[in-house]
Short mmCIF file of C-alpha atoms in Angstrom, two decimals:
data_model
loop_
_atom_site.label_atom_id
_atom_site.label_comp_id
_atom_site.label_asym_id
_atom_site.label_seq_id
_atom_site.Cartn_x
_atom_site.Cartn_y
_atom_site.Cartn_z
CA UNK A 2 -233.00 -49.56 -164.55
CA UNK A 3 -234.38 -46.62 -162.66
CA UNK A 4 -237.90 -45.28 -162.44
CA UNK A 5 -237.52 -41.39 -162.40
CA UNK A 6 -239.73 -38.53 -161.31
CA UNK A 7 -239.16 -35.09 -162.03
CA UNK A 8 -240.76 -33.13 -159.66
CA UNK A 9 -241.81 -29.52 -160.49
CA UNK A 10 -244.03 -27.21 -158.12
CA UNK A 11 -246.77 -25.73 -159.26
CA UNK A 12 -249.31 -22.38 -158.77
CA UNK A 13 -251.68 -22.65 -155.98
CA UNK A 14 -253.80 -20.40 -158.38
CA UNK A 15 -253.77 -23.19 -160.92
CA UNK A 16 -255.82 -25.70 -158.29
CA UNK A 17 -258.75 -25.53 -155.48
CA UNK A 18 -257.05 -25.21 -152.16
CA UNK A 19 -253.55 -25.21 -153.70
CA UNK A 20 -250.01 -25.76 -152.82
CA UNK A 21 -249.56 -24.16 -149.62
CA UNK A 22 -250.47 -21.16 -147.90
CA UNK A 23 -250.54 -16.77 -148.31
CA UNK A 24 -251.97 -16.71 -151.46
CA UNK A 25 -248.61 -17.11 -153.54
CA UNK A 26 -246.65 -19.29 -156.22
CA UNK A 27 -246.16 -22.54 -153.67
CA UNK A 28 -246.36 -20.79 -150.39
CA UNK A 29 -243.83 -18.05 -151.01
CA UNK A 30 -246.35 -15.39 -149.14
CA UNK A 31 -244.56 -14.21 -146.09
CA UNK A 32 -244.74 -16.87 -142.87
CA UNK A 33 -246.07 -15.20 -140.20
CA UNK A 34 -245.06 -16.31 -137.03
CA UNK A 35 -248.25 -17.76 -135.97
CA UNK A 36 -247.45 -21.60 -134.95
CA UNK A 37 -248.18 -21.93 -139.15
CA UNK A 38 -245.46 -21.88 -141.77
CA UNK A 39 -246.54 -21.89 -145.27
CA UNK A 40 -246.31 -25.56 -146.59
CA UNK A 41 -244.01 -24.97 -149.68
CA UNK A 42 -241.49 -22.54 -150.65
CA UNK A 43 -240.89 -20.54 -153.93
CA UNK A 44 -241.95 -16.97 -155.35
CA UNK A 45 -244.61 -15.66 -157.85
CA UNK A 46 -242.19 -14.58 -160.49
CA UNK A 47 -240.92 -18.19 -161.08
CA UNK A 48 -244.22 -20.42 -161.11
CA UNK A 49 -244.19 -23.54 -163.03
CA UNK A 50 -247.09 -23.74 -165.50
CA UNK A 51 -249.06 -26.36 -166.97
CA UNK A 52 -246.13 -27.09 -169.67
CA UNK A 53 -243.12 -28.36 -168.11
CA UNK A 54 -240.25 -25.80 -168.84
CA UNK A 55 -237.46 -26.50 -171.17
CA UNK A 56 -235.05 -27.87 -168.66
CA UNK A 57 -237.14 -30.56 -166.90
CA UNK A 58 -238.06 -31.52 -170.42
CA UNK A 59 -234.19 -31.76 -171.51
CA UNK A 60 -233.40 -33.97 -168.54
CA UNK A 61 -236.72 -36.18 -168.78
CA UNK A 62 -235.11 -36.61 -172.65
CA UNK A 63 -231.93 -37.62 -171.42
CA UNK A 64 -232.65 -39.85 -168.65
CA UNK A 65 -235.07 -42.01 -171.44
CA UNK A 66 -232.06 -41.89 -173.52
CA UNK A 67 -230.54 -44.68 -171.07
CA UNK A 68 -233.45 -46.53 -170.40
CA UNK A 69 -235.03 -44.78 -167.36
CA UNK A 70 -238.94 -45.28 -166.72
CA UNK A 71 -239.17 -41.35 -166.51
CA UNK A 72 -242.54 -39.27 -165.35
CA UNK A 73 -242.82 -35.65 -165.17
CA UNK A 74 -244.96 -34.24 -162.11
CA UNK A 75 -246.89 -31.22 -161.03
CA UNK A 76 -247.44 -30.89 -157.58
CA UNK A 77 -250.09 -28.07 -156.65
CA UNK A 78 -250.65 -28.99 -153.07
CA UNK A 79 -248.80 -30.86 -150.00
CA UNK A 80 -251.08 -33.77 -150.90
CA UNK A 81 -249.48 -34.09 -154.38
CA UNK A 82 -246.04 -33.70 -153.19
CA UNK A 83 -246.79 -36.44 -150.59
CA UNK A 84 -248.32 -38.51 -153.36
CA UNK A 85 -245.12 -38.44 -155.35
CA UNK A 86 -242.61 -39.01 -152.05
CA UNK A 87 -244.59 -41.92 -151.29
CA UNK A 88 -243.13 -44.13 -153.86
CA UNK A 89 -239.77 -43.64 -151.82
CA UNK A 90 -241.42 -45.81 -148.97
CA UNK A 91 -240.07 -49.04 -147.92
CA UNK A 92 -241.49 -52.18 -146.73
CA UNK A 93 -243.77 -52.19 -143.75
CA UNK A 94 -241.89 -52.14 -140.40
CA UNK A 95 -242.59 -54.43 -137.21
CA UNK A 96 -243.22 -51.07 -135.56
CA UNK A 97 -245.34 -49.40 -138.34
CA UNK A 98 -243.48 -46.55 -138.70
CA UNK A 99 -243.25 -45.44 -142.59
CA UNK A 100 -239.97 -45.55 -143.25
CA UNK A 101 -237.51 -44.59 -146.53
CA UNK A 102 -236.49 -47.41 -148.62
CA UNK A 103 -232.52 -47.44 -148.88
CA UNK A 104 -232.48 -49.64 -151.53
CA UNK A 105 -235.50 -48.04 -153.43
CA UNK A 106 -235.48 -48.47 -157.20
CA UNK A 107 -236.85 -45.00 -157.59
CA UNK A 108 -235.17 -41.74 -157.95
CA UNK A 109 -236.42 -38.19 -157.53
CA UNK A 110 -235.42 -35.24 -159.21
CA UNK A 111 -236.54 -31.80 -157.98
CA UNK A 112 -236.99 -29.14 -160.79
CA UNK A 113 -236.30 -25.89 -158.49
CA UNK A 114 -236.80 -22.14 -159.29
CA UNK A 115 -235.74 -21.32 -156.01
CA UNK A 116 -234.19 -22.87 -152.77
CA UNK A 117 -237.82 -22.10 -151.21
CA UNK A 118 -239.18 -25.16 -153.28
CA UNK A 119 -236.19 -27.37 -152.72
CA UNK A 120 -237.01 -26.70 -148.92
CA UNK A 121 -240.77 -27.46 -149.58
CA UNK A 122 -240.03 -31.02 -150.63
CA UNK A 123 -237.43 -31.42 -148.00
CA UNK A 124 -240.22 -30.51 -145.17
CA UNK A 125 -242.54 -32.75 -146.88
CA UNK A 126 -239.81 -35.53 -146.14
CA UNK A 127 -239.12 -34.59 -142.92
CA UNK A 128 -242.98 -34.44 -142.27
CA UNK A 129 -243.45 -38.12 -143.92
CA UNK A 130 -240.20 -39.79 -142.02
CA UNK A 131 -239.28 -38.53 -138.63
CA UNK A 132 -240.80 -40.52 -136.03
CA UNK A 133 -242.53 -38.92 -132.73
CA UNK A 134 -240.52 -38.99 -129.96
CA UNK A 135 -242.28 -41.47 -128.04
CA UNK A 136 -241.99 -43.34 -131.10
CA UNK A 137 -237.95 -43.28 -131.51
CA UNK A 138 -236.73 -46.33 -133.02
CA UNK A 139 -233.49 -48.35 -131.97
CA UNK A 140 -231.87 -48.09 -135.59
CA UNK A 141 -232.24 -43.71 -136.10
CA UNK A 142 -228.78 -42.22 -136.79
CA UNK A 143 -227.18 -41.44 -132.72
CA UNK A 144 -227.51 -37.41 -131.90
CA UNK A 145 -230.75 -37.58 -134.96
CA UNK A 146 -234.89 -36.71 -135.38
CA UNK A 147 -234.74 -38.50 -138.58
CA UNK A 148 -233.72 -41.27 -140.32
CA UNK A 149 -231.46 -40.84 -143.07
CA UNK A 150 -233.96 -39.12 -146.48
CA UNK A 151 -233.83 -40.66 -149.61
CA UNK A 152 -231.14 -38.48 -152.07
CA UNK A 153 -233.03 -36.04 -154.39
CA UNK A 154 -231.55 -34.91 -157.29
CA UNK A 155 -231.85 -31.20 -157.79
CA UNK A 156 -232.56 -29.60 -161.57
CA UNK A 157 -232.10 -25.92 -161.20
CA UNK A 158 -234.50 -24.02 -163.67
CA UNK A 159 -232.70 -20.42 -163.51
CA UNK A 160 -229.01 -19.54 -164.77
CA UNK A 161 -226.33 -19.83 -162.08
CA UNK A 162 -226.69 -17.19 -159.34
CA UNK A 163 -223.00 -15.29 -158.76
CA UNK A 164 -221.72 -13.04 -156.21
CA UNK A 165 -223.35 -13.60 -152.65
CA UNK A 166 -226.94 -14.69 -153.59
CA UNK A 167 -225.89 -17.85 -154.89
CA UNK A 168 -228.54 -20.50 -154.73
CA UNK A 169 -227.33 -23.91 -153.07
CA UNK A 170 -226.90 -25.63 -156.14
CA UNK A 171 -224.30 -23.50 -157.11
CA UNK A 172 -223.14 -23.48 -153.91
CA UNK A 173 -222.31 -27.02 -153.71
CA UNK A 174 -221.18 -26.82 -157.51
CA UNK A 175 -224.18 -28.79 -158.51
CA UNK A 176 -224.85 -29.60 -162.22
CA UNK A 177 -227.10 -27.36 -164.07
CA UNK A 178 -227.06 -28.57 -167.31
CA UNK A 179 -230.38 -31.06 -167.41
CA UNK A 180 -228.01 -33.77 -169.50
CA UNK A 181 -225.47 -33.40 -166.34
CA UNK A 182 -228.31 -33.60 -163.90
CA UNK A 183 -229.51 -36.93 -165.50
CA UNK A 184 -225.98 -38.51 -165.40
CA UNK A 185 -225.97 -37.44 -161.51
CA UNK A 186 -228.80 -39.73 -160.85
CA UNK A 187 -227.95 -42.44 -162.68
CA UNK A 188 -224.47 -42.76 -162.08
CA UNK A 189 -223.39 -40.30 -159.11
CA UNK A 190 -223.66 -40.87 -155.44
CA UNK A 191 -225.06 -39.35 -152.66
CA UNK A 192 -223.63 -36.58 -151.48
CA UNK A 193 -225.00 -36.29 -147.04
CA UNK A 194 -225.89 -32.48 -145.83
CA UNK A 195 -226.72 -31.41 -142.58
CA UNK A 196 -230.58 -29.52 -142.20
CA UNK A 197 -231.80 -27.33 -140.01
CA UNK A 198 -235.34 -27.95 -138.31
CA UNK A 199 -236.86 -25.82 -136.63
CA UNK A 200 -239.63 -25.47 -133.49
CA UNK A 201 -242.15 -24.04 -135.99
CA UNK A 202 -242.79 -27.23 -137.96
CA UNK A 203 -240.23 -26.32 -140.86
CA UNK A 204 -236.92 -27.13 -142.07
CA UNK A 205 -234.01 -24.88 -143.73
CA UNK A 206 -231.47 -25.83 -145.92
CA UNK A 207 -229.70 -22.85 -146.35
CA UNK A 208 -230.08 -20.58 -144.40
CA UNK A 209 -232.20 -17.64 -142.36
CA UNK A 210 -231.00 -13.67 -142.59
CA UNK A 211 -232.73 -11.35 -139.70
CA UNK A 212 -233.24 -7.60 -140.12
CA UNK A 213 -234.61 -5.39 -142.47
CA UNK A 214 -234.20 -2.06 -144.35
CA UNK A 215 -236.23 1.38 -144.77
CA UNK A 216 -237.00 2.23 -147.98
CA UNK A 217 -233.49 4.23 -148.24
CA UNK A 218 -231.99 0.83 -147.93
CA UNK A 219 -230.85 1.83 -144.75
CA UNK A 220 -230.99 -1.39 -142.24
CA UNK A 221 -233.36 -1.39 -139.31
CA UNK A 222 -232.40 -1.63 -135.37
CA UNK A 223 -234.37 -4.33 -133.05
CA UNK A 224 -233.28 -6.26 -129.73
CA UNK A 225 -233.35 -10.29 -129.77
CA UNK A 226 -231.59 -12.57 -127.27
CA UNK A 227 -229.17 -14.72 -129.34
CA UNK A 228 -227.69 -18.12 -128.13
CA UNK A 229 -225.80 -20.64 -129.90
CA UNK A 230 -225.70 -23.61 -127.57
CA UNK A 231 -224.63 -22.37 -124.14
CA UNK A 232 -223.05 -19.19 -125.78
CA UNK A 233 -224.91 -16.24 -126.02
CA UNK A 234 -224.17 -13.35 -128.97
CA UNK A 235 -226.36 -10.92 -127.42
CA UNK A 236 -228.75 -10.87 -124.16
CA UNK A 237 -231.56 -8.42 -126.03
CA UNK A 238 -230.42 -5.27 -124.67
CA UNK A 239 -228.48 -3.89 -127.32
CA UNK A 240 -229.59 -3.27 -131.22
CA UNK A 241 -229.10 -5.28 -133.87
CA UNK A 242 -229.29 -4.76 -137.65
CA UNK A 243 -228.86 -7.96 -138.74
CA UNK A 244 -228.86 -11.91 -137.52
CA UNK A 245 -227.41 -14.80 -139.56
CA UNK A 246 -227.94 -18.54 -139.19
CA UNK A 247 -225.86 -20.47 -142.04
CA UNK A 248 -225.98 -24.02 -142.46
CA UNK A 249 -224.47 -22.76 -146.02
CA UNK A 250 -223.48 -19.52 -147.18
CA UNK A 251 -226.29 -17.91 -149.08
CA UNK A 252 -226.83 -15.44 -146.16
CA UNK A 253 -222.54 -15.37 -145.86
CA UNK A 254 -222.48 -11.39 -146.50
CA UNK A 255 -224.59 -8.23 -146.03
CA UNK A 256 -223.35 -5.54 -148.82
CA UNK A 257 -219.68 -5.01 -147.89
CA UNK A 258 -220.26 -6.83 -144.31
CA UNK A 259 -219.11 -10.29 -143.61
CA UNK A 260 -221.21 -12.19 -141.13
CA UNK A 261 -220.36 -15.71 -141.61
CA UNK A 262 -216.56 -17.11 -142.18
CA UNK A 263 -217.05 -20.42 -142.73
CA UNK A 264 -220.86 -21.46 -143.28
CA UNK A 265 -220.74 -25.73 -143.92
CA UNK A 266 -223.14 -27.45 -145.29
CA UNK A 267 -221.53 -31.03 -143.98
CA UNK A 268 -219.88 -30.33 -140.86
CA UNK A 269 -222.75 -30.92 -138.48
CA UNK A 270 -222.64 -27.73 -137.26
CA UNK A 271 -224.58 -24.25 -137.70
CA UNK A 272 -222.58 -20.93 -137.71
CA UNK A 273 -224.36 -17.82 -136.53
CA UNK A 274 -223.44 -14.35 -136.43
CA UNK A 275 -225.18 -11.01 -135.54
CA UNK A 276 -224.51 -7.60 -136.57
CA UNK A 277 -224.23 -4.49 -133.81
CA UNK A 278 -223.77 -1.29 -134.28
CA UNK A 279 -221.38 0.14 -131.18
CA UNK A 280 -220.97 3.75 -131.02
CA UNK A 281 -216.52 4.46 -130.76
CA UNK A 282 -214.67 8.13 -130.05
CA UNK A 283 -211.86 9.20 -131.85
CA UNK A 284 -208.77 10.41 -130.33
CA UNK A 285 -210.13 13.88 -131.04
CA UNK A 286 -213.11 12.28 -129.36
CA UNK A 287 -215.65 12.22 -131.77
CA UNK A 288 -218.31 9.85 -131.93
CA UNK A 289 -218.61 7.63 -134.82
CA UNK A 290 -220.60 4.56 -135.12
CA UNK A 291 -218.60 1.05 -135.99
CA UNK A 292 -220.31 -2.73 -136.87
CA UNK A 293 -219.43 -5.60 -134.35
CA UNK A 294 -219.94 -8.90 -135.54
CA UNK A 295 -220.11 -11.31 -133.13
CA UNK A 296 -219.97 -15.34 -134.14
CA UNK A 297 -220.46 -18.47 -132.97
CA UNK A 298 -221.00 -22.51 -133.87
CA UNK A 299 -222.67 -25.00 -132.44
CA UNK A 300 -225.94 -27.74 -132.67
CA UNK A 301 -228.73 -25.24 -132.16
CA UNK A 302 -229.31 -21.74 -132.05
CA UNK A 303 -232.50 -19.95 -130.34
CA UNK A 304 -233.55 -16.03 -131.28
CA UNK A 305 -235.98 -14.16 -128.94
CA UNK A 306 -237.24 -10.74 -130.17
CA UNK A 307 -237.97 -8.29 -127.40
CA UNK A 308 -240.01 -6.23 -129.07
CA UNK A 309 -242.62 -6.21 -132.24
CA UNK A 310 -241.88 -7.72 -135.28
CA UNK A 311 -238.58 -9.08 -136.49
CA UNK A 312 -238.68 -9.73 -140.72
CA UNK A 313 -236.62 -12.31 -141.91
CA UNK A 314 -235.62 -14.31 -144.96
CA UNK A 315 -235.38 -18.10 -144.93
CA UNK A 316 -234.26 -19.93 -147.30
CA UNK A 317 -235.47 -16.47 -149.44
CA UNK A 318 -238.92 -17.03 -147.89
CA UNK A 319 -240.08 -14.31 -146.03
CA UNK A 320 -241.57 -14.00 -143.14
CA UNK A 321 -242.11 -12.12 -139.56
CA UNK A 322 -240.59 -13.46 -136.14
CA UNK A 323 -242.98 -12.26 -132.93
CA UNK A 324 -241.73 -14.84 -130.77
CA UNK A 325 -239.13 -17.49 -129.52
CA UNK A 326 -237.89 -19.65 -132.88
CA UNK A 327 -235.15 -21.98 -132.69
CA UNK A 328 -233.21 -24.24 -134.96
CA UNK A 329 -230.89 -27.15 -134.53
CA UNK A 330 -228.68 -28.99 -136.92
CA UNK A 331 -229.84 -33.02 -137.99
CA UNK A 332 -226.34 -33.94 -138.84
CA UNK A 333 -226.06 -35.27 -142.96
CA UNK A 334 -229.89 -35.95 -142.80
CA UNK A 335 -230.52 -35.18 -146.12
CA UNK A 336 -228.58 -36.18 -149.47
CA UNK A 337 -227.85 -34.67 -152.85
CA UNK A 338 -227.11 -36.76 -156.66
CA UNK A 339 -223.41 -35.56 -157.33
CA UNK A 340 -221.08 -36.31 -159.76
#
């Protein structure tokens, strides 16, 4: 039988030197763009506390039900997180590189408030497995940073999300119910995704949403050169109110505004679309002002603001953009339990 961890992030307030960076729940404080990213993700309304909540405590029942060796775990800080991913090692390598164990006897189930935390563990993979590239082995995946992750489980602690802030659980039709989430990692398979990295030391999972709004809700203009591969959406010299970059479709729609058509999680691709306003006359010849969207696909995408500070959501992490930041897809790097 299995040996189980539930994983649940923690309050940097509750420990010395806590879990991340910004002074917030797990590193949720906005990442400036200042060659740091805060080291996990999540936000101060939906801190775990010293009591494990209900749900984590539901599965951790149900998985002991069938004979698991379960333990529940607070992580506080990168170094606890690495403490628990650890135990997905496997045997030493001929070229010393720490490496996941495919055949690993333990499972790990990620009790999420947010996909901010998910991400946090994900980075704290990516960080423990991927190679330098002087370092590149002979057996990583063709067109891959990274070797293949060990599968997480993923234990949402919030109801469902509907309408076009759904998390990625219920975008991949995840369980929710902690009894379903137990049966996923004990009798489910992997389930491969794609994940974005990106130049700053992070990963996404998601998605990342561009722009921003005045306090009338009314969005923002700013300039950014846009490419997506050897395509590029806009050369900087026009405004933009708004920037996608889907690996999934959490960022799919602004209000009534489509930006992405067909954000997938599994086809090795990333779709991104921008938003710009173009200015139209009437056959009277009036001026009114009309929303472009302009999309593309491809491995990588690169924005480069031309001027201040570009806010952004990631993953619903915020942060600020002052310089060059680009992304690229690592083909079905990382794996889900499913059903």
């Amino acid at each position: 039988m299995y040996d189980v961890v539930l994983l649940t992030l923690g309050s940097e307030r509750d420990a010395p030197g806590g879990c991340g960076s910004g002074g917030a729940c797990c590193g949720g404080a906005a990442e400036a763009d200042t060659g740091k990213t805060s080291q996990t993700g999540g936000d101060t309304e939906h801190c775990a506390t010293e009591r494990p909540r209900v749900p984590v405590l539901a599965c951790a029942d149900a998985l002991t039900v069938r004979g698991s060796r379960v333990e529940t775990v607070t992580a506080r800080s990168d170094a606890e997180i690495d403490a628990v991913l650890a135990r997905l090692d496997g045997p030493p390598r001929p070229d010393g590189l720490t490496w996941p164990d495919p055949d690993g006897k333990t499972r790990l189930v990620v009790a999420t408030a947010s996909d901010g935390q998910l991400r946090a563990v994900l980075r704290r993979l990516v960080r423990r497995y991927a190679p330098a590239p002087s370092r590149r082995p002979a057996d990583l995946p063709g067109g891959r940073t990274l070797p293949d992750l060990p599968p997480v489980a993923v234990l949402p602690l919030d109801p469902a999300r509907g309408g076009a802030q759904r998390d990625l659980a219920a975008q991949l039709g995840l369980p929710r119910d902690p009894a379903a989430v137990a049966a996923a990692v004990l009798d489910g398979t992997p389930r491969r995704l794609d994940l974005l990295r990106n130049d700053a030391g992070s990963v996404t999972v998601d998605g990342a949403l561009l722009g921003a709004a005045d306090d009338a809700g009314r969005p923002l203009q700013w300039r950014a050169r846009v490419e997506v591969d050897d395509t590029i959406l806009t050369d900087g010299d026009e405004p933009l109110l708004a920037c996608a970059v889907g690996n999934a479709g959490g960022y799919a729609t602004l209000d009534d505004v489509t930006l992405l058509t067909a954000p997938d999680p599994a086809d090795g691709q990333v779709e991104v679309a921008v938003a710009v306003p173009v200015v139209v006359r009437s056959a009277l010849g009036r001026k009114r002002v009309r929303l472009e969207v302009r999309r593309a696909r491809g491995r990588a995408v690169s924005v480069l603001p031309r001027e201040g500070k570009v806010p952004y959501l990631d993953d619903g992490v915020e942060g600020e953009l002052t310089r060059k930041r680009s992304w690229w897809v690592e083909p079905g790097a990382w794996a889900v339990w499913s059903s």
